[in-house]
PDB file of C-alpha atoms in Angstrom:
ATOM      1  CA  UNK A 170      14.715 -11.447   0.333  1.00 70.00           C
ATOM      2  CA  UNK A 171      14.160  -7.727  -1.549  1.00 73.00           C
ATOM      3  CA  UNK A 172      16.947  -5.485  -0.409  1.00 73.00           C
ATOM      4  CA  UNK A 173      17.922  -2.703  -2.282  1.00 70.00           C
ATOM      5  CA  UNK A 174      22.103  -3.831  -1.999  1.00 69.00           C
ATOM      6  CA  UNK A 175      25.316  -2.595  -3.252  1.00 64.00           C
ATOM      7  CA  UNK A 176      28.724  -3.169  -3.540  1.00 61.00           C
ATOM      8  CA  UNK A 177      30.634  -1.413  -1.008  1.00 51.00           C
ATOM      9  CA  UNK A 178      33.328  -3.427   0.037  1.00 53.00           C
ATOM     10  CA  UNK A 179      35.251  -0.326  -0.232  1.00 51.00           C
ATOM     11  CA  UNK A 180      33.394   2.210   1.649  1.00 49.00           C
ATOM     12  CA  UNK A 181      34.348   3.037   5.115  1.00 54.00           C
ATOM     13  CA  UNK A 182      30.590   3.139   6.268  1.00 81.00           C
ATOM     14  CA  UNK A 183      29.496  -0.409   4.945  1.00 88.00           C
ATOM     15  CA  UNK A 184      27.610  -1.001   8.687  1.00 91.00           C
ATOM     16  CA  UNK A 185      25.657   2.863   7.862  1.00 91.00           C
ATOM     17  CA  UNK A 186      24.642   1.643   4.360  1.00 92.00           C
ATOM     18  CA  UNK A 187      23.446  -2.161   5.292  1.00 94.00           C
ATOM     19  CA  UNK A 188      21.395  -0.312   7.957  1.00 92.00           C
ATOM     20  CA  UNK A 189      19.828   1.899   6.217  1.00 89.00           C
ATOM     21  CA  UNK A 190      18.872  -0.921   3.819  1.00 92.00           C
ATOM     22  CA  UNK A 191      18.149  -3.113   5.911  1.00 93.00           C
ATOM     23  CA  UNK A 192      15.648  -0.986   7.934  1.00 88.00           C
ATOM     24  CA  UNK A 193      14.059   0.759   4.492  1.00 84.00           C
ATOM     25  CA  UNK A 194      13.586  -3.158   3.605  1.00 88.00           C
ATOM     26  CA  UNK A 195      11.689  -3.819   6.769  1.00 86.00           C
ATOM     27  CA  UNK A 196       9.751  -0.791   6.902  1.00 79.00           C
ATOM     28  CA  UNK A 197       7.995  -1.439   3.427  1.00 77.00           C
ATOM     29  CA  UNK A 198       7.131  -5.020   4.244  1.00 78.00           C
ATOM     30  CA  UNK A 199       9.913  -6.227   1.468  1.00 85.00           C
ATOM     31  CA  UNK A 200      11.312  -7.980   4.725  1.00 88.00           C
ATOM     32  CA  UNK A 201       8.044  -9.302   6.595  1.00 85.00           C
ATOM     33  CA  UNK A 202       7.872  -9.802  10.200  1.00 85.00           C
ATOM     34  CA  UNK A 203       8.974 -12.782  11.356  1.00 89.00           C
ATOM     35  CA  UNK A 204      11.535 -12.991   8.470  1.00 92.00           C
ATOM     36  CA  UNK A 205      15.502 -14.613   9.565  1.00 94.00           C
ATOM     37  CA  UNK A 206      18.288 -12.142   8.439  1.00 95.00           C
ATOM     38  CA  UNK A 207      21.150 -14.364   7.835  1.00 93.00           C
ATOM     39  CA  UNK A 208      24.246 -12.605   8.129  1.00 94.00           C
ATOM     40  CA  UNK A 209      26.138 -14.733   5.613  1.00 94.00           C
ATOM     41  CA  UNK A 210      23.429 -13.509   2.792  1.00 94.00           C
ATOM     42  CA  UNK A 211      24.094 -10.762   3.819  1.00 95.00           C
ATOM     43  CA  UNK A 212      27.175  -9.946   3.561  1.00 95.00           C
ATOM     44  CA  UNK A 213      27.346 -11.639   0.007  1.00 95.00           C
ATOM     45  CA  UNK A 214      24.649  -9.201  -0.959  1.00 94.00           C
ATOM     46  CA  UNK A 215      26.763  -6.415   0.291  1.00 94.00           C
ATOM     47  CA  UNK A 216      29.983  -7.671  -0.946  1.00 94.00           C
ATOM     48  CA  UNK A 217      31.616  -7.195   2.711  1.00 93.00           C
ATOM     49  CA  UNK A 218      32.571  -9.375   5.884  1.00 93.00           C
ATOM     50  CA  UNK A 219      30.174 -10.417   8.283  1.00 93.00           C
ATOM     51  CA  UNK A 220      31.672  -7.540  10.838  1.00 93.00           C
ATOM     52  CA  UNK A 221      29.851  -4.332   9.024  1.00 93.00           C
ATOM     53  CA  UNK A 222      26.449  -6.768   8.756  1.00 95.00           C
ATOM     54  CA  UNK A 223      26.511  -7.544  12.726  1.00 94.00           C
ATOM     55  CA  UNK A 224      27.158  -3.959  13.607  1.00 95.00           C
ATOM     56  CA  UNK A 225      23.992  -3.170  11.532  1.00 94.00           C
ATOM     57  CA  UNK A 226      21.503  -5.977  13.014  1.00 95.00           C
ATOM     58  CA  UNK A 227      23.068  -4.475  16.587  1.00 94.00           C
ATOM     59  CA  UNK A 228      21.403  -1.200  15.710  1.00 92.00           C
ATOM     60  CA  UNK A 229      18.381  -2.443  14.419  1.00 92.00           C
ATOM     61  CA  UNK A 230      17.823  -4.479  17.408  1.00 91.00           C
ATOM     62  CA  UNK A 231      18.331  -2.022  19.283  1.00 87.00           C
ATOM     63  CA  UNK A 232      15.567  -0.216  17.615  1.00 83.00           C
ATOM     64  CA  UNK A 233      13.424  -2.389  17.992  1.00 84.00           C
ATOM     65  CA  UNK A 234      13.076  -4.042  15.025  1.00 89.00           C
ATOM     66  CA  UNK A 235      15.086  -6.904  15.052  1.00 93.00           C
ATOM     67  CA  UNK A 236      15.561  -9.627  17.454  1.00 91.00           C
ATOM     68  CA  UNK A 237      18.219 -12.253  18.562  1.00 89.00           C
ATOM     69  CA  UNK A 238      16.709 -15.866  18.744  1.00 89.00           C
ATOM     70  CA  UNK A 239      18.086 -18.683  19.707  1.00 85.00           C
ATOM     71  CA  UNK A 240      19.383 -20.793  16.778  1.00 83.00           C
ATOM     72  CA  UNK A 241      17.339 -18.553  14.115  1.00 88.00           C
ATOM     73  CA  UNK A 242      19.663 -15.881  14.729  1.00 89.00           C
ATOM     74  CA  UNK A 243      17.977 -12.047  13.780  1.00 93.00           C
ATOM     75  CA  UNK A 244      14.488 -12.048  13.220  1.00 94.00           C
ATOM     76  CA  UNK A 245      12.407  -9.312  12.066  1.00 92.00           C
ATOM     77  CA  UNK A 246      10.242  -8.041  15.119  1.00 89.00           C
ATOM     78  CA  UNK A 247       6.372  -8.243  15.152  1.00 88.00           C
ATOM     79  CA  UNK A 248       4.509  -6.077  17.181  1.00 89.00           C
ATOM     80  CA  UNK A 249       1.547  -6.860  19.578  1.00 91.00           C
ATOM     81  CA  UNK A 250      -1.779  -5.052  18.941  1.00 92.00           C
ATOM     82  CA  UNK A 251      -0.496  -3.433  22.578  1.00 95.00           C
ATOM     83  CA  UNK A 252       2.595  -2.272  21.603  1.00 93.00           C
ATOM     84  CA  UNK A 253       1.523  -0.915  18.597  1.00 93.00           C
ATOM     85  CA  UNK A 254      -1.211   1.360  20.885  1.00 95.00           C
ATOM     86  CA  UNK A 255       1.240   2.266  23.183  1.00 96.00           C
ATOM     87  CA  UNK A 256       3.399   3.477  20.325  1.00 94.00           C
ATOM     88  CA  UNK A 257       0.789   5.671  19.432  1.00 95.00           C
ATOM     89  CA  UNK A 258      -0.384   6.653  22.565  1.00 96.00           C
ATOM     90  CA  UNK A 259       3.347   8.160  23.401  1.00 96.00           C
ATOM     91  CA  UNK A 260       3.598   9.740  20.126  1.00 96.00           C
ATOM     92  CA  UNK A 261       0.155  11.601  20.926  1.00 97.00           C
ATOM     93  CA  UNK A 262       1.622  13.057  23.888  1.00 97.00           C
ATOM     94  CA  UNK A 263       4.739  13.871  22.535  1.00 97.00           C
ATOM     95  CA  UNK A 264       4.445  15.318  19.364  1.00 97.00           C
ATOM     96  CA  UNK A 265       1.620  17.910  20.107  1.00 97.00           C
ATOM     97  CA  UNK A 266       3.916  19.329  22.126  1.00 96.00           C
ATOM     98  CA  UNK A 267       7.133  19.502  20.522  1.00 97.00           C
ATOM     99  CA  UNK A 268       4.696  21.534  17.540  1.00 97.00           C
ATOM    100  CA  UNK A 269       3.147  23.807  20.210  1.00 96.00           C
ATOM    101  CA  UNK A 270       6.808  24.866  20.302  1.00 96.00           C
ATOM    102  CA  UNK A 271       7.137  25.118  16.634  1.00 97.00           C
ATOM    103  CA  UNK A 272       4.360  27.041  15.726  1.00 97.00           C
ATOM    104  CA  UNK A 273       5.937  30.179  16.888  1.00 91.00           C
ATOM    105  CA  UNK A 274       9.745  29.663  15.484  1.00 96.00           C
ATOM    106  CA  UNK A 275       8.847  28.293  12.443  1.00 97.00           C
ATOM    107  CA  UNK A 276      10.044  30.163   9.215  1.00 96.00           C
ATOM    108  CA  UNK A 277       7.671  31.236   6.423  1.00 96.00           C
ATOM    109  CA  UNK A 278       9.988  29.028   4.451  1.00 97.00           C
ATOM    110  CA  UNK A 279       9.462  26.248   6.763  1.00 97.00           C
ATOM    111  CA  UNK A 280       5.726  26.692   5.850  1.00 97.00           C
ATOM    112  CA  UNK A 281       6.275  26.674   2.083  1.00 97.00           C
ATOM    113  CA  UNK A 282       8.276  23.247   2.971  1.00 97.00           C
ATOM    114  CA  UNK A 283       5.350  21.608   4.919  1.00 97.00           C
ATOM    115  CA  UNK A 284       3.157  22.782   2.272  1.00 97.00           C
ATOM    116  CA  UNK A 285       5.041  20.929  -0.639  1.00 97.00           C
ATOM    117  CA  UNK A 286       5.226  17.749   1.157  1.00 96.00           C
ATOM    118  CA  UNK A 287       1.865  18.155   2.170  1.00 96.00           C
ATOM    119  CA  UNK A 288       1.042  18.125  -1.410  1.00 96.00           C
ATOM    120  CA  UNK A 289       3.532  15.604  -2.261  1.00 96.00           C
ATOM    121  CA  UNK A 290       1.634  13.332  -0.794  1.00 93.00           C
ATOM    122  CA  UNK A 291      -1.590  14.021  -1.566  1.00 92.00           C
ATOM    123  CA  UNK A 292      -0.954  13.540  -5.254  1.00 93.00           C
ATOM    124  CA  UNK A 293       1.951  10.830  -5.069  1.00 90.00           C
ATOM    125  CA  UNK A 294       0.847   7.609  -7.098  1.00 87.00           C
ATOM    126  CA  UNK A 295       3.161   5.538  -5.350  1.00 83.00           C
ATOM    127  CA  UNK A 296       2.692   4.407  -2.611  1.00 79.00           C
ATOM    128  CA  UNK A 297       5.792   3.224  -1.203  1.00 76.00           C
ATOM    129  CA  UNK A 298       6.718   6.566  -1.380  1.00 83.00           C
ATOM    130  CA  UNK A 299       3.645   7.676   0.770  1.00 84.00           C
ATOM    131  CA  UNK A 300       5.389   6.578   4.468  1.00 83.00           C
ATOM    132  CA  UNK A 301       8.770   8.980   3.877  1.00 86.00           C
ATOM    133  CA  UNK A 302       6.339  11.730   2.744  1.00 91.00           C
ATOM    134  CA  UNK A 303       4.327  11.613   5.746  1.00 91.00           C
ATOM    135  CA  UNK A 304       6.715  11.951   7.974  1.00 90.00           C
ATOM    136  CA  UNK A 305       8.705  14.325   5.957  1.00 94.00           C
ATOM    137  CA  UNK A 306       5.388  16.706   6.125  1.00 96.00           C
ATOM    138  CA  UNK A 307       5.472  16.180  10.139  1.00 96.00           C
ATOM    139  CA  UNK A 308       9.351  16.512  10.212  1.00 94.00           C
ATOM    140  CA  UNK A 309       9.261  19.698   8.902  1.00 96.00           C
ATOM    141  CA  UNK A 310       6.704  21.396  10.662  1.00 97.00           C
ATOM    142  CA  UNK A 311       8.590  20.047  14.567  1.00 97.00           C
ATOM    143  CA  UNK A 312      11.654  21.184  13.376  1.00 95.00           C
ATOM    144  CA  UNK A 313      12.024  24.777  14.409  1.00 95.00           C
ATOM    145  CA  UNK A 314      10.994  23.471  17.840  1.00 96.00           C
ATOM    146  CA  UNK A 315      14.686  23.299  18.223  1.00 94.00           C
ATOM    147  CA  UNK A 316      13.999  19.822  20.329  1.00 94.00           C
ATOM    148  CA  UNK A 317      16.515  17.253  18.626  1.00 94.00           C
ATOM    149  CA  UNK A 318      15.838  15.496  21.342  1.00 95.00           C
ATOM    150  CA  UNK A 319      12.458  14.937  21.471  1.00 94.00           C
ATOM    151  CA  UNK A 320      13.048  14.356  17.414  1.00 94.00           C
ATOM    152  CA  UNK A 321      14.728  11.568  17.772  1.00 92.00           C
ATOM    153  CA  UNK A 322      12.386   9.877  19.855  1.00 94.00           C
ATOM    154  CA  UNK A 323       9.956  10.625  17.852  1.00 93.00           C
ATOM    155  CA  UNK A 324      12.079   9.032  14.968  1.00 89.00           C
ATOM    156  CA  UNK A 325      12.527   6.093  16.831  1.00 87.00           C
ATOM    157  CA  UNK A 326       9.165   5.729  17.295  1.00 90.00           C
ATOM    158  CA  UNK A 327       7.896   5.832  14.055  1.00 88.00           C
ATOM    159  CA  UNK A 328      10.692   3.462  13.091  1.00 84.00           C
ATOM    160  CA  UNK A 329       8.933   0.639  15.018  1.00 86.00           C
ATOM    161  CA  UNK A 330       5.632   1.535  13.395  1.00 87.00           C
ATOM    162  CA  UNK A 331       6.563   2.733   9.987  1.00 83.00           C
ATOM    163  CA  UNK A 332       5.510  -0.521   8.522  1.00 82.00           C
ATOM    164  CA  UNK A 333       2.480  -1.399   9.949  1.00 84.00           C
ATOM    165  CA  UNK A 334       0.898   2.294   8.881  1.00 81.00           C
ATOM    166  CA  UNK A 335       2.029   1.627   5.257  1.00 78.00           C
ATOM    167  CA  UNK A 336      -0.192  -0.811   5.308  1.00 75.00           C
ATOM    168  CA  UNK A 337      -2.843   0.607   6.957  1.00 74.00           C
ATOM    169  CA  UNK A 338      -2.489   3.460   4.496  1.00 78.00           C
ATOM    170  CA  UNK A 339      -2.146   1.738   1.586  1.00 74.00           C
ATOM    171  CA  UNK A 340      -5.087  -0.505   2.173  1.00 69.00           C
ATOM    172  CA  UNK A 341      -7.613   1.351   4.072  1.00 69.00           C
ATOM    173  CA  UNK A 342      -9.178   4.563   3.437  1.00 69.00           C
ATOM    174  CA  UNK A 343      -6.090   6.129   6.069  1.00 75.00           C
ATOM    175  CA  UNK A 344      -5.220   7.975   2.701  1.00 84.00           C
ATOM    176  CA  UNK A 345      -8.044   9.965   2.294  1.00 85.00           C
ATOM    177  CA  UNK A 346      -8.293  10.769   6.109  1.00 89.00           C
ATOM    178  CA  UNK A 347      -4.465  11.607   6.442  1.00 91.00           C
ATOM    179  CA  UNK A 348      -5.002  13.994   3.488  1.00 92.00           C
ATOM    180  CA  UNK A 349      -7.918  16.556   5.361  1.00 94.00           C
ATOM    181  CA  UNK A 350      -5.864  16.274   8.512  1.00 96.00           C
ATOM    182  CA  UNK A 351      -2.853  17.296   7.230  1.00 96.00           C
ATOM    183  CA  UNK A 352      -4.565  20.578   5.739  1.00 97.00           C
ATOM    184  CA  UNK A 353      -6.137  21.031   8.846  1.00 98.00           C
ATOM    185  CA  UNK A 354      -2.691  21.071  11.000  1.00 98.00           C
ATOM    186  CA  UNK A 355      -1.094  23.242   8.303  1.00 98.00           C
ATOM    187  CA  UNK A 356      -3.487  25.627   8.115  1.00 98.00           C
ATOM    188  CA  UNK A 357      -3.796  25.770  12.107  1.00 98.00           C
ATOM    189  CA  UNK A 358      -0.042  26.552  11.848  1.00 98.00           C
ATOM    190  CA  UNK A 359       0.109  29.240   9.216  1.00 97.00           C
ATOM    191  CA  UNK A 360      -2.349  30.774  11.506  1.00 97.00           C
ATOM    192  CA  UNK A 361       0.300  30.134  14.595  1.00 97.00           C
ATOM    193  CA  UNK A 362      -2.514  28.862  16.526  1.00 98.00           C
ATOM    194  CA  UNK A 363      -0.037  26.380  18.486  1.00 97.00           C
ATOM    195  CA  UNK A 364      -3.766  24.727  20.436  1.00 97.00           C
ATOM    196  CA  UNK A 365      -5.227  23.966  17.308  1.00 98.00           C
ATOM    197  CA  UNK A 366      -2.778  22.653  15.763  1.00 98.00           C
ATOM    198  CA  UNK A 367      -1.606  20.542  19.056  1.00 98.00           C
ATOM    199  CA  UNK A 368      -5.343  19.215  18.980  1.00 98.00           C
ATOM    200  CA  UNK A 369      -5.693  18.073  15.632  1.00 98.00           C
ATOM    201  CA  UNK A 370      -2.275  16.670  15.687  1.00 98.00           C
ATOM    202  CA  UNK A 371      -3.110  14.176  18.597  1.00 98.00           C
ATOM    203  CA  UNK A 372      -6.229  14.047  17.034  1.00 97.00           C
ATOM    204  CA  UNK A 373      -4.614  12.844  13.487  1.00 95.00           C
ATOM    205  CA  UNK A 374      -2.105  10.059  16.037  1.00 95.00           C
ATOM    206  CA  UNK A 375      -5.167   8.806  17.866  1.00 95.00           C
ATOM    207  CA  UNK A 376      -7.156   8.701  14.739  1.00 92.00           C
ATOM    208  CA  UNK A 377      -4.238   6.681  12.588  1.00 90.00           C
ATOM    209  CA  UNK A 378      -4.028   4.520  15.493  1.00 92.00           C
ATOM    210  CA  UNK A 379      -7.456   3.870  15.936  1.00 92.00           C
ATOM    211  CA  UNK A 380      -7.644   2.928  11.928  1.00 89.00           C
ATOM    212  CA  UNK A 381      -4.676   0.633  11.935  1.00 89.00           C
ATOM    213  CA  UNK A 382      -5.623  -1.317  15.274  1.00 91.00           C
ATOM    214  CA  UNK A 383      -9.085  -2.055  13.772  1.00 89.00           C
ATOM    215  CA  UNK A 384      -7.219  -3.395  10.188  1.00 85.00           C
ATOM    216  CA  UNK A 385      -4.943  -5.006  12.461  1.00 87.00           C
ATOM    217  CA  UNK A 386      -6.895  -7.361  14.005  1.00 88.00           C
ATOM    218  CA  UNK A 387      -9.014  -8.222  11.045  1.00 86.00           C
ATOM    219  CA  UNK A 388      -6.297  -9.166   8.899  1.00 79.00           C
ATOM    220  CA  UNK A 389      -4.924 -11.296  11.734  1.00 77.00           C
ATOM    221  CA  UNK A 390      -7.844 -12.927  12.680  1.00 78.00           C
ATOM    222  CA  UNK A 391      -8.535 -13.859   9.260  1.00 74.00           C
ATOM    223  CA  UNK A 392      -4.396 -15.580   8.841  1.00 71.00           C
ATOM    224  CA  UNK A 393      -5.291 -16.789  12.230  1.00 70.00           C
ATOM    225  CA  UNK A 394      -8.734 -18.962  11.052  1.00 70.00           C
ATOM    226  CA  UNK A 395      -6.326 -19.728   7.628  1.00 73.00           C
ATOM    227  CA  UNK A 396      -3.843 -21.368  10.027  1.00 69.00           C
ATOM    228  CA  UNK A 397      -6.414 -22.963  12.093  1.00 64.00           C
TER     229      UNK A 397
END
């Protein structure tokens, strides 16, 4: 199993550090769907009791991305092509919006900040960096909305998808695409023209979903007739 561990049998946040691990892990495929998290590996990875390492896979299952099985224990989630729609769907509603109420608060510095991650990852070679980018771009620009609410949903969200549009960005041309839309939705909010940019943002969800439902089911398909 890839993890990224350490030792921190003496850190009074073990559980925050093993789940933050744990779901960086899952979100770049290094743990695949489907995978068993055994708590006793674990722990030995992390140098800590098994008490830190259940309060983690508690959180992560209650993200989503984890679940309890009988006798397998926690097992990394796998999403439906529905789910994964649905996702995307509620983030197309949702995050429009919260940058419609951006678009007027947000700082000239907050531009500048959108812009570098904006360019960040449109020249970033590696890409397992290209996910935290991406959302770092989108981050920055909902942030004024003064909606930590609405955020965090939108974090959680992403959480459950995060791993799936790696993929889909990584090995479709989702790259490319992500790159003009980005521009688009920064320049639409330099301008503080809160429709436009509300339109090609749901346009840019829709689209990404769209992309990664299509690779989706041709890459399962084809393990499907490999199984078969």
């Amino acid at each position: 199993m890839k993890v990224k561990a350490t030792d921190i049998a003496q850190m009074a946040s073990a559980s925050d550090v093993i789940f933050d691990a744990l779901r960086e892990a899952i979100a770049k495929g290094d743990i695949t769907e489907g995978q068993t998290l055994r708590q006793d590996h674990i722990a030995k990875m992390f140098n800590v009791s098994r008490i830190p390492v259940r309060e983690a896979l508690t959180r992560l299952e209650e993200q989503g991305l984890v679940s309890t099985q009988r006798y397998r224990g926690a097992v990394v989630t796998t999403l439906s092509i529905d789910e994964i729609r649905e996702i995307f769907e509620f983030r197309a509603l949702l995050e429009p919006e919260i940058l419609r109420y951006s678009v007027e608060r947000i700082s000239a510095a907050g531009l500048e900040t959108a812009k570098s991650y904006a360019h960040a990852f449109s020249t970033e070679p590696d890409s397992s960096h290209w996910g935290e980018l991406n959302r770092q771009f989108h981050y920055t620009l909902y942030e004024a909305a003064g909606r930590p609410y609405y955020l965090q949903t939108i974090r959680t969200a992403l959480d459950r998808v995060d791993r799936y549009l790696r993929a889909q960005l990584v090995l479709t041309d989702g790259m490319a695409r992500a790159r003009r839309e980005h521009e688009g939705i920064l320049d639409a909010c330099i301008a503080r023209d809160a429709d436009t940019a509300a339109r090609l943002t749901r346009e840019h969800i829709l689209g990404a979903c769209a992309s990664l439902v299509s690779f989706l089911e041709r890459t399962r398909t084809a393990r499907d007739d490999a199984k078969g």
